[in-house]
Coordinates of C-alpha atoms and ligand atoms in Angstrom, one line a residue:
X1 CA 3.6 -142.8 67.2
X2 CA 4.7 -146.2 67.5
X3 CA 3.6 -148.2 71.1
X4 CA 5.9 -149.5 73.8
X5 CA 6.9 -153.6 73.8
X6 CA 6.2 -154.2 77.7
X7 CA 6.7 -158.0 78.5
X8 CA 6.9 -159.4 81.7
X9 CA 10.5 -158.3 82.2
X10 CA 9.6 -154.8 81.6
X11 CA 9.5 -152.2 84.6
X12 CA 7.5 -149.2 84.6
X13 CA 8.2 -146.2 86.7
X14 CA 5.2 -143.7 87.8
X15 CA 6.6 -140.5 89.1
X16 CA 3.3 -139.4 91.2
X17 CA 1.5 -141.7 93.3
X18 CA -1.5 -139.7 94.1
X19 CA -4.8 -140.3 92.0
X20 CA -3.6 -140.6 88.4
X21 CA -0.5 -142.2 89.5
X22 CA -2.3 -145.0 91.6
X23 CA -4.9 -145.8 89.2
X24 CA -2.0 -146.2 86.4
X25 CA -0.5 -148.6 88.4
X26 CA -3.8 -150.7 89.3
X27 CA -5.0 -150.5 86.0
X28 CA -1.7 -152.1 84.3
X29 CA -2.2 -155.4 86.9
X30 CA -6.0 -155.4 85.9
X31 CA -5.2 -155.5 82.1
X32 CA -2.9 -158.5 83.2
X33 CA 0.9 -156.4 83.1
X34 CA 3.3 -159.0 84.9
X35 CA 6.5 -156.7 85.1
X36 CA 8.3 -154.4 87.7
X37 CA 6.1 -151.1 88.4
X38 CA 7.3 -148.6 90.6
X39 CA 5.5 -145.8 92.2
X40 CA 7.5 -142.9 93.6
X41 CA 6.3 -139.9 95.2
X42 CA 8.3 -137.1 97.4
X43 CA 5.6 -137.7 100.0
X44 CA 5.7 -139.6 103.1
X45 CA 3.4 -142.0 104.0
X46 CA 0.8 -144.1 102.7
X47 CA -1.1 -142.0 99.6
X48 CA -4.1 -140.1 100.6
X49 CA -7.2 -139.1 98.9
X50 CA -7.0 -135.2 97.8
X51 CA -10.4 -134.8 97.8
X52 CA -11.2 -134.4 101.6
X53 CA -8.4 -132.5 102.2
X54 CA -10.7 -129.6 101.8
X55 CA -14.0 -131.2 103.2
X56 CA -13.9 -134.3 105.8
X57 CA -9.9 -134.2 106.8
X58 CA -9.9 -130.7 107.4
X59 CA -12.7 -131.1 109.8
X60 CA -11.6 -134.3 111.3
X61 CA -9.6 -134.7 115.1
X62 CA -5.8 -134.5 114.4
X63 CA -6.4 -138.1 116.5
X64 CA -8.2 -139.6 112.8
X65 CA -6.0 -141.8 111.4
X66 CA -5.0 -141.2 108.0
X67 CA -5.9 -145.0 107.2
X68 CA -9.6 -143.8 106.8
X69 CA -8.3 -140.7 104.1
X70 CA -6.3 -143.4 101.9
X71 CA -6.1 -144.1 98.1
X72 CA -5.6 -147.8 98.9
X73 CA -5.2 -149.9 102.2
X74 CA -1.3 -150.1 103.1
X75 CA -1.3 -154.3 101.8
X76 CA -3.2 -153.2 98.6
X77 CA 0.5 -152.5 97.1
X78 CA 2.2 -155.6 98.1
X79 CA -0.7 -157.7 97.2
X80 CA -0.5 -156.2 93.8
X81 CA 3.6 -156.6 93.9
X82 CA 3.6 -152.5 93.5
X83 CA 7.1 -150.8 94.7
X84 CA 5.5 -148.1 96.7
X85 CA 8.4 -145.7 96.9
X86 CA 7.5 -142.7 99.3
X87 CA 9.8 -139.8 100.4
X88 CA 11.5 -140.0 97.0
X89 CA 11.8 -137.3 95.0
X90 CA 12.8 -137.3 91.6
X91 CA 15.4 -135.4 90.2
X92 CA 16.1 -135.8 86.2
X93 CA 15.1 -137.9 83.6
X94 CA 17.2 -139.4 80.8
X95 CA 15.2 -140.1 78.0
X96 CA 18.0 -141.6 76.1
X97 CA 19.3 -143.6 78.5
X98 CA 15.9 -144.3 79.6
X99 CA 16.8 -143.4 83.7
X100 CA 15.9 -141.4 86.5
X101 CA 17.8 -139.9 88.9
X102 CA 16.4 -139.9 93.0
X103 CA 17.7 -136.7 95.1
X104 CA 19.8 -139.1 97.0
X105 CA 21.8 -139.8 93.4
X106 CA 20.1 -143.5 92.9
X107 CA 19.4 -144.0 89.2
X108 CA 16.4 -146.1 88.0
X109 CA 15.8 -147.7 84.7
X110 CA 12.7 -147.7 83.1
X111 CA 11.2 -149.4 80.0
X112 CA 7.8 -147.1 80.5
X113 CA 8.1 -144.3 82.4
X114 CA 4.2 -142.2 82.9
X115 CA 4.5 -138.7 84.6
X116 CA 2.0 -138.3 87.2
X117 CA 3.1 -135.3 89.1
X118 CA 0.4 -133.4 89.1
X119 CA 0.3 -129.5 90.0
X120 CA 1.0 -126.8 92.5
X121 CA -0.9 -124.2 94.0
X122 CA 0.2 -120.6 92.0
X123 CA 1.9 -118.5 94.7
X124 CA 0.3 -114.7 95.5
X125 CA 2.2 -112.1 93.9
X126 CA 2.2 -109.6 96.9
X127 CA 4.3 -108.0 98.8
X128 CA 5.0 -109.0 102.4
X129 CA 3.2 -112.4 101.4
X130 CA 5.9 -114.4 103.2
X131 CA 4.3 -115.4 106.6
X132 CA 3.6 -118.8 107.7
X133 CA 0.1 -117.7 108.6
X134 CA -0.9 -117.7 104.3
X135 CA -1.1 -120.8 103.6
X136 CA -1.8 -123.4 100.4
X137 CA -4.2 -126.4 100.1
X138 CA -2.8 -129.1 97.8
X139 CA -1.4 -132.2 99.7
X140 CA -1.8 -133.8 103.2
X141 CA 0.8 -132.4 105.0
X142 CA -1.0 -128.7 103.7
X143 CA -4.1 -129.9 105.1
X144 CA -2.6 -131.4 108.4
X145 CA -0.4 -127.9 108.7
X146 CA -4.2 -125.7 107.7
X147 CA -6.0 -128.0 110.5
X148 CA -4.0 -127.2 113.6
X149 CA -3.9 -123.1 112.4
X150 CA -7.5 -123.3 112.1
X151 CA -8.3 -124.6 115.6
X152 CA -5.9 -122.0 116.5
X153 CA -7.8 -118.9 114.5
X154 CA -11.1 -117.0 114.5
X155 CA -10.6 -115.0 111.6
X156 CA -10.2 -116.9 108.3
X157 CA -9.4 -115.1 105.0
X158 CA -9.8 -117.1 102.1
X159 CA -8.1 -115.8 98.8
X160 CA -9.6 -116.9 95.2
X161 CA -13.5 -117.8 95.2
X162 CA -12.7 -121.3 93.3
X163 CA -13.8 -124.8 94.6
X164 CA -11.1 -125.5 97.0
X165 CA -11.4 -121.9 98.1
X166 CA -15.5 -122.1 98.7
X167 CA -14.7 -125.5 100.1
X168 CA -12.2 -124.3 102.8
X169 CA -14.6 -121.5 103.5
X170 CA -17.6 -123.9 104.5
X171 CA -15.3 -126.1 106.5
X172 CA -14.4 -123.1 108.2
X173 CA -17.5 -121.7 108.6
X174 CA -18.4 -125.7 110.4
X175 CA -15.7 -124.9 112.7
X176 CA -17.3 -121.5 113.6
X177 CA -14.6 -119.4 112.3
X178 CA -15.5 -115.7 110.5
X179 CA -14.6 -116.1 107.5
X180 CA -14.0 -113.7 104.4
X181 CA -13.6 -114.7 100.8
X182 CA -12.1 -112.4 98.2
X183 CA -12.1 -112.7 94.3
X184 CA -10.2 -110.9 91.8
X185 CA -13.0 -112.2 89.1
X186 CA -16.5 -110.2 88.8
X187 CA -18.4 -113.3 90.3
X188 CA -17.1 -116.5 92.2
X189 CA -16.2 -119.6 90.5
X190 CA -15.6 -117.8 87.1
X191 CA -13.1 -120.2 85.1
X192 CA -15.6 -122.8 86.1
X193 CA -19.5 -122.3 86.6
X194 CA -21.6 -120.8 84.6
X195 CA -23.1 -117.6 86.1
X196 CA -26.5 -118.6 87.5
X197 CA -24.2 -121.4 89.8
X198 CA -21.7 -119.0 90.6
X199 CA -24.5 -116.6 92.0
X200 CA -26.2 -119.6 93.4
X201 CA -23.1 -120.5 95.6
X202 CA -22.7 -116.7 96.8
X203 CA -25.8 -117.0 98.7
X204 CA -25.4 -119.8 100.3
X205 CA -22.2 -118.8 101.3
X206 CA -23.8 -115.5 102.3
X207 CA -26.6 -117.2 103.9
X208 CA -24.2 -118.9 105.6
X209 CA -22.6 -115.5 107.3
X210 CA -19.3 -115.7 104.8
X211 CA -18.4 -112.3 103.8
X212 CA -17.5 -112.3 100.4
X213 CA -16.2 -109.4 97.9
X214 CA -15.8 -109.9 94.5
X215 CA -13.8 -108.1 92.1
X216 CA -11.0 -107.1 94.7
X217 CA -7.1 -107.5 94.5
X218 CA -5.1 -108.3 97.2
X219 CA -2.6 -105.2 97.0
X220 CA 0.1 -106.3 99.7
X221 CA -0.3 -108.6 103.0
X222 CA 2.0 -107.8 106.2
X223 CA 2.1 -110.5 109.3
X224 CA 2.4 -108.3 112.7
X225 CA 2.9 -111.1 115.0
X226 CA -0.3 -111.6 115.9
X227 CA -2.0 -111.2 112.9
X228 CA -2.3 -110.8 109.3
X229 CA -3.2 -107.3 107.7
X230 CA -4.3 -107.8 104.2
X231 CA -4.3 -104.6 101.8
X232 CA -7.2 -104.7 99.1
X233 CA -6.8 -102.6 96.0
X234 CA -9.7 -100.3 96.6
X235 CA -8.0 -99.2 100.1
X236 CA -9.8 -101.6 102.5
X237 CA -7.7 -103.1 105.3
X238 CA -8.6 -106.3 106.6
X239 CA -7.1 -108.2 109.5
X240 CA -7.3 -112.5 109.8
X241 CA -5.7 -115.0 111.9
X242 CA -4.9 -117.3 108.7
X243 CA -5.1 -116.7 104.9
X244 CA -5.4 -119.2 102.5
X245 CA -4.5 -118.6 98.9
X246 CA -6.7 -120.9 96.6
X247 CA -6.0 -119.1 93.3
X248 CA -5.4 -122.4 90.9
X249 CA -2.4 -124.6 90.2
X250 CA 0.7 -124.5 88.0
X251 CA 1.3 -127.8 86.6
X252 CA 4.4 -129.6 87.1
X253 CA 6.0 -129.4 84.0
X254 CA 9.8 -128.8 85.3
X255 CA 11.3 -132.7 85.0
X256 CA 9.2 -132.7 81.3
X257 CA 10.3 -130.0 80.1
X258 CA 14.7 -130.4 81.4
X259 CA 14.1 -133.6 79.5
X260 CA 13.2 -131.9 76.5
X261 CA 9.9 -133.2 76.2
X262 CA 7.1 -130.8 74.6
X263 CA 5.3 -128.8 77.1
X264 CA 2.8 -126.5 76.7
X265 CA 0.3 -125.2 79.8
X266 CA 1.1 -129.5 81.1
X267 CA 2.8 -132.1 79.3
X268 CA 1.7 -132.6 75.7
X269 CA 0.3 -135.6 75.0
X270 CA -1.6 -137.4 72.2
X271 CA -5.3 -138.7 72.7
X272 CA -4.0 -141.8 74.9
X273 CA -1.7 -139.8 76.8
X274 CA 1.8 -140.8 74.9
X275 CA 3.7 -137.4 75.7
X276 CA 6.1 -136.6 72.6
X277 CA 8.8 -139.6 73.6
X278 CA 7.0 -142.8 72.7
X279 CA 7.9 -144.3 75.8
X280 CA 6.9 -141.6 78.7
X281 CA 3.7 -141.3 79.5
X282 CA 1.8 -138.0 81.3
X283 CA -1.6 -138.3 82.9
X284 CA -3.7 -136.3 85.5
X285 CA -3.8 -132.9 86.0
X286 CA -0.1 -132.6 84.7
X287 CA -1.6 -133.7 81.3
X288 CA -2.0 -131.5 78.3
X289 CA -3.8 -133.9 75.9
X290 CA -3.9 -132.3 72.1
X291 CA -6.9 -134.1 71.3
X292 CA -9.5 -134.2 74.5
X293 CA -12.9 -133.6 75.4
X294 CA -13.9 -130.5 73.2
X295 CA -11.9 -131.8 70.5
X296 CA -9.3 -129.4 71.5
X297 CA -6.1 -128.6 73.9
X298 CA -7.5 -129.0 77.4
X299 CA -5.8 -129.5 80.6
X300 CA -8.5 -130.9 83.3
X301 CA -7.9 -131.2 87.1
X302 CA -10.3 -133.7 88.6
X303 CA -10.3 -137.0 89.9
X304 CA -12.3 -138.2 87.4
X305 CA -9.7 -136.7 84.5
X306 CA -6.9 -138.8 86.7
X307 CA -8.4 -142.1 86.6
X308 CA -9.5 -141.7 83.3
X309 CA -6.2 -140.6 81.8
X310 CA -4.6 -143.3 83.9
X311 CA -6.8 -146.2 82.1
X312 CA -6.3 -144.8 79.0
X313 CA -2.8 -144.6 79.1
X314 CA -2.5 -147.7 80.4
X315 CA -4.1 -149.5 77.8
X316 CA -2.2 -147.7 75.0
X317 CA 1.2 -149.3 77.2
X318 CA -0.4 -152.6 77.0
X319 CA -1.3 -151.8 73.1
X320 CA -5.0 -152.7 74.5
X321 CA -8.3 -151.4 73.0
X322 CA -10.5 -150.3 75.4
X323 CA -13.7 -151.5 75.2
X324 CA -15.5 -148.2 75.3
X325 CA -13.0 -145.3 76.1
X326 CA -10.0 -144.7 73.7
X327 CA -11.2 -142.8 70.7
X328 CA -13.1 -140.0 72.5
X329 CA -12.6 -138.8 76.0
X330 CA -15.9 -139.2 78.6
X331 CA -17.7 -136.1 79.2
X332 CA -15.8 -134.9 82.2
X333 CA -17.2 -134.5 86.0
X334 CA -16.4 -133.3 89.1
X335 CA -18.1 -132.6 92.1
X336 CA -17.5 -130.1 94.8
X337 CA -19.3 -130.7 98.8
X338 CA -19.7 -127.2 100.8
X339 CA -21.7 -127.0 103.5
X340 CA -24.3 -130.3 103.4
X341 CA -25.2 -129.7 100.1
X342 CA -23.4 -131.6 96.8
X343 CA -22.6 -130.4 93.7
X344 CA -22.0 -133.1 90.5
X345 CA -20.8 -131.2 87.5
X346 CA -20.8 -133.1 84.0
X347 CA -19.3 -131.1 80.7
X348 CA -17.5 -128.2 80.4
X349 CA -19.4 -124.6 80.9
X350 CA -18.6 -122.3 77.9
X351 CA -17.5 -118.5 78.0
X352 CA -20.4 -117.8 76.2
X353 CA -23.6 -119.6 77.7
X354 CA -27.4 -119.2 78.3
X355 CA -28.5 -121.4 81.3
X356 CA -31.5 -122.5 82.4
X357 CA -32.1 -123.4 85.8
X358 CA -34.6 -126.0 86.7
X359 CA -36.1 -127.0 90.2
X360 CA -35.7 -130.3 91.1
X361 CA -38.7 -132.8 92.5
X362 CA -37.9 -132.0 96.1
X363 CA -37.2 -128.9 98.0
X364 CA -34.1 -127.6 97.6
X365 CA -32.6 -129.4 94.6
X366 CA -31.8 -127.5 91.7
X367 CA -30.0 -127.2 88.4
X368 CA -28.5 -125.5 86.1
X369 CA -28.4 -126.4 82.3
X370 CA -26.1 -124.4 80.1
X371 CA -26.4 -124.6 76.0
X372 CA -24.2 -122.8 73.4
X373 CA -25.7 -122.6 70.1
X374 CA -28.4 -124.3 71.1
X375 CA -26.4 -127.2 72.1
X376 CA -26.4 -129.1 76.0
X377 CA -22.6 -128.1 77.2
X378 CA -23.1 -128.7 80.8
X379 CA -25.2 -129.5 83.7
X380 CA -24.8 -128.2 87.7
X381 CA -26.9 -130.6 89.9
X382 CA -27.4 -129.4 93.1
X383 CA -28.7 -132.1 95.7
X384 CA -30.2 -133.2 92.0
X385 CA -28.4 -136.6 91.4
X386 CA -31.3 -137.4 88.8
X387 CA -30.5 -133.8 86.9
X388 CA -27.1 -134.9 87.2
X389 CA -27.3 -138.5 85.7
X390 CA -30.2 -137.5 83.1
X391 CA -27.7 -134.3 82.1
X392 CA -24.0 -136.4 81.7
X393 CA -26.3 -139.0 79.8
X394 CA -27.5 -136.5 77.2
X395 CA -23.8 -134.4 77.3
X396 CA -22.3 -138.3 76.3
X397 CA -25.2 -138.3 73.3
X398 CA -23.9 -135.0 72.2
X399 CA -25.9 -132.9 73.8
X400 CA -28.4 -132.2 71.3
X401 CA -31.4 -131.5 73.4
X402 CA -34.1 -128.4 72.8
X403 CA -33.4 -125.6 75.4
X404 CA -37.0 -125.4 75.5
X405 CA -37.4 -128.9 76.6
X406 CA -35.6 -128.5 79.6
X407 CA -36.8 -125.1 80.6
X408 CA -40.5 -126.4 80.6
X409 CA -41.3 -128.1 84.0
X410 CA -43.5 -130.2 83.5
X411 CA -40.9 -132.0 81.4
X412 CA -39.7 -135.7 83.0
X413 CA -36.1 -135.8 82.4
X414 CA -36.1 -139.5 83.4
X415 CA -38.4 -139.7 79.9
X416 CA -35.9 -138.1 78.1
X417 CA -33.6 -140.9 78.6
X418 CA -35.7 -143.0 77.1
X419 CA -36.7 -141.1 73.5
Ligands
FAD501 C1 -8.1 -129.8 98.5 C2 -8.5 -130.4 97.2 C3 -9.8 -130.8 97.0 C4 -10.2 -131.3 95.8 N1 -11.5 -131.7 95.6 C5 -11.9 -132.3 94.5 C6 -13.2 -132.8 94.3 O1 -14.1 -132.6 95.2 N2 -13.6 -133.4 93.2 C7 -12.6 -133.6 92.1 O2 -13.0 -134.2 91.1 N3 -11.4 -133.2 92.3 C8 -11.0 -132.5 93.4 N4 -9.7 -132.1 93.5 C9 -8.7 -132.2 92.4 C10 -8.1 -133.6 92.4 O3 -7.7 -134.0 93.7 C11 -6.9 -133.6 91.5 O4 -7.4 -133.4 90.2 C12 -6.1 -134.9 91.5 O5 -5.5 -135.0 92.8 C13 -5.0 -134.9 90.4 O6 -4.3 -136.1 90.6 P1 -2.8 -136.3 90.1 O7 -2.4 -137.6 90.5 O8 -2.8 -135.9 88.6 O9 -1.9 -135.1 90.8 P2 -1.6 -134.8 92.3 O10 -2.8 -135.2 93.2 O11 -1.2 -133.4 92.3 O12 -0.4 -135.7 92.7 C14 0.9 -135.5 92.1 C15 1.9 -136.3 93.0 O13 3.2 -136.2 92.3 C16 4.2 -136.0 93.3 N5 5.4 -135.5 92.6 C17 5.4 -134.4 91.8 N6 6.7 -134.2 91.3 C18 7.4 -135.2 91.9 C19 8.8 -135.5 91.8 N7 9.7 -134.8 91.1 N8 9.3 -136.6 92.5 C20 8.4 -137.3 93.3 N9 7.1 -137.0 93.4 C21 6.6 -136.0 92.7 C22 3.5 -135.1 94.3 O14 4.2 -135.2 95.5 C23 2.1 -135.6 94.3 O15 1.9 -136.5 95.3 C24 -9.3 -131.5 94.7 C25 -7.9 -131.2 94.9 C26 -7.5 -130.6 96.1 C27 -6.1 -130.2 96.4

């Protein structure tokens, strides 16, 4: 597909200025971009990190400031001449005409224009789910809205045994609340962990007096007044102050797809990001790139996946080769904090896995090691940051490491690095 011609007359537009949006923007000054670029966001306020939404912001006074939680300091985007444009939302795109439309009716033209809108929380399909006491986790304001119920609650249900889920639940747990976790899925974290993690993380949420029941459907949910009764499909009734639904994300597709652009589960993109118009972009965890990590059609939804995308991208506007990231993705990583204990993630875990778990030098550390076809997929450090960095340097070597090497103790992974 052929590359835009940005000059220094050019403007870009980035719909999204959260972490993929943001890190679009800064890298296209770094790589020395002299044109207009424009960040937009239906937000208000300065841009916020997502990250401790779940963890330090939710467990912060209301009396923080939101300074301490942001993506960049307030003069970072006039110092970099970025049009920060917050409380915007945008309406429509014309490809042809290459414009957006505001809600307020204002059209914008755009020489590059780079979706960054990210995704939304999938909504509960139960009945009588329509109470302000079930609540989302996705942007600030969720967070500020889930912060003052919480101080207001004892009993906190959490819905879906993902990250943010587990996360919520050991902030909640820090604020002494009861809390309960139910999970449709046979074990927690099962889209993302491999099993020996996933049964790791239910006992320290166990040991840490959450209640947790797996495989159970939330049948219907009803808001007396003073609390919420919550219907399970095997009969149980269960009451909570507050219930938050953390059962994944929908990305947002709609503005893509009205423009006629190809979308699939995200916006369709090639290796660097171009979506199927040449001169609109789509990075973050709206992206649907046909060519990732895995060699296949992968959507990822981490911070690292939005900077990543975001500096890719931005070279291919800038018709830039990137020194060491543009023909293959990086092994993806994430990292989750529940409780004071850290999790960094590197690969993808496959359906089909065999892990070996390994315990680190000092008490308490451990990790998980998960091979398919005798191959290194992934790696779960816990409290482990050697595992971790040892493990994401084999995964970007290609993984091919012995299982047997790694289940034998007395191996020194730091030697492994070196053969
Ligand atoms: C609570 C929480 C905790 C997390 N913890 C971790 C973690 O520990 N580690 C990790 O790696 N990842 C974590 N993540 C995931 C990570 O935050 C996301 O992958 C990341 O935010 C994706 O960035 P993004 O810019 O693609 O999308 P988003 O952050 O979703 O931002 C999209 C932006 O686009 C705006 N937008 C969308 N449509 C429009 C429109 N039409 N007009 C104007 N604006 C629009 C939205 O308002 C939003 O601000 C967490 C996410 C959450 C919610």
């Amino acid at each position: 597909m052929t590359l835009p011609q940005l000059t220094a007359s050019s403007s870009v537009i980035i719909i999204g200025a959260s972490h993929a949006g943001v890190a679009c923007a800064e890298r296209l000054r770094k790589l020395g971009f002299e044109g207009q670029i424009t960040l937009i966001d239906r937000l208000s306020g300065l841009p916020l990190e997502r990250p401790p939404l779940s963890k330090k912001f939710l467990l912060a006074e209301a009396s923080v400031s939101d300074e301490s939680f942001a993506l960049r300091a307030a003069p970072w985007y006039d110092d970099n001449q970025i049009i920060l444009k917050q409380g915007y939302e945008v309406k429509a795109i014309d490809p042809q005409a290459k414009a957006i439309t505001l809600a307020d009716g204002e059209e914008m033209r755009w020489d590059v224009l780079v979706l960054a809108t990210g995704a939304t929380p999938r909504a509960l399909s139960v009945s009588n789910g329509n109470s302000d006491r079930l609540m989302v986790l996705r942007h600030p304001d969720d967070a500020r809205a889930l912060r003052h119920r919480l101080h207001q609650s004892k009993d906190v249900m959490i819905i879906g045994g993902g990250y943010i889920g587990l996360e919520v639940a050991a902030s909640a747990r820090k604020l002494g609340k009861s809390v309960t976790v139910v999970e449709a899925a046979n074990r927690l974290l099962a889209r993302v962990a491999s099993e020996p993690a996933s049964t790791f993380f239910h006992q320290l949420h166990e040991s840490h007096g959450v209640a947790i029941h797996t495989g159970a459907q939330v049948d219907s949910m009803t808001d007396d007044g003073q609390v919420m009764n919550i219907s399970l499909g095997n009969g149980q009734v269960m009451t909570a102050d507050v219930v938050v639904a953390g059962i994944g994300v929908i990305p947002e597709t709609q503005l893509a797809d009205a423009a006629g652009l190809t979308i699939g589960n995200g916006i369709i993109t090639n290796n660097t990001y171009q979506s199927s118009h040449p001169d609109i972009y789509a990075i973050g965890d709206v992206a649907l790139p046909a060519n990732g990590y895995t060699h296949g059609q992968i959507r990822l939804e981490s911070v690292h996946h939005a900077q990543m995308s975001a500096e890719i991208a931005a070279a291919s506007m800038l018709a830039e080769t990137p020194s060491d990231r543009k023909a293959e993705h990086e092994v993806p990583w994430f990292w989750s904090e529940q409780y004071d204990l850290r999790l960094q993630s590197a690969g993808l875990v496959p359906a089909q896995h065999h892990t070996i778990r390994r315990e680190g030098r000092r008490e308490g550390q451990v990790s998980f090691w998960s091979f398919s076809d005798h191959n290194l997929k992934a790696i779960e450090a816990l409290g482990d940051a050697q595992a971790y960095m040892v493990g994401r340097s084999l995964l970007a070597a290609g993984g091919n490491i012995s299982p047997d090497i790694i289940a034998d103790p007395d191996t020194d992974l730091k030697a492994l690095l070196k053969a």
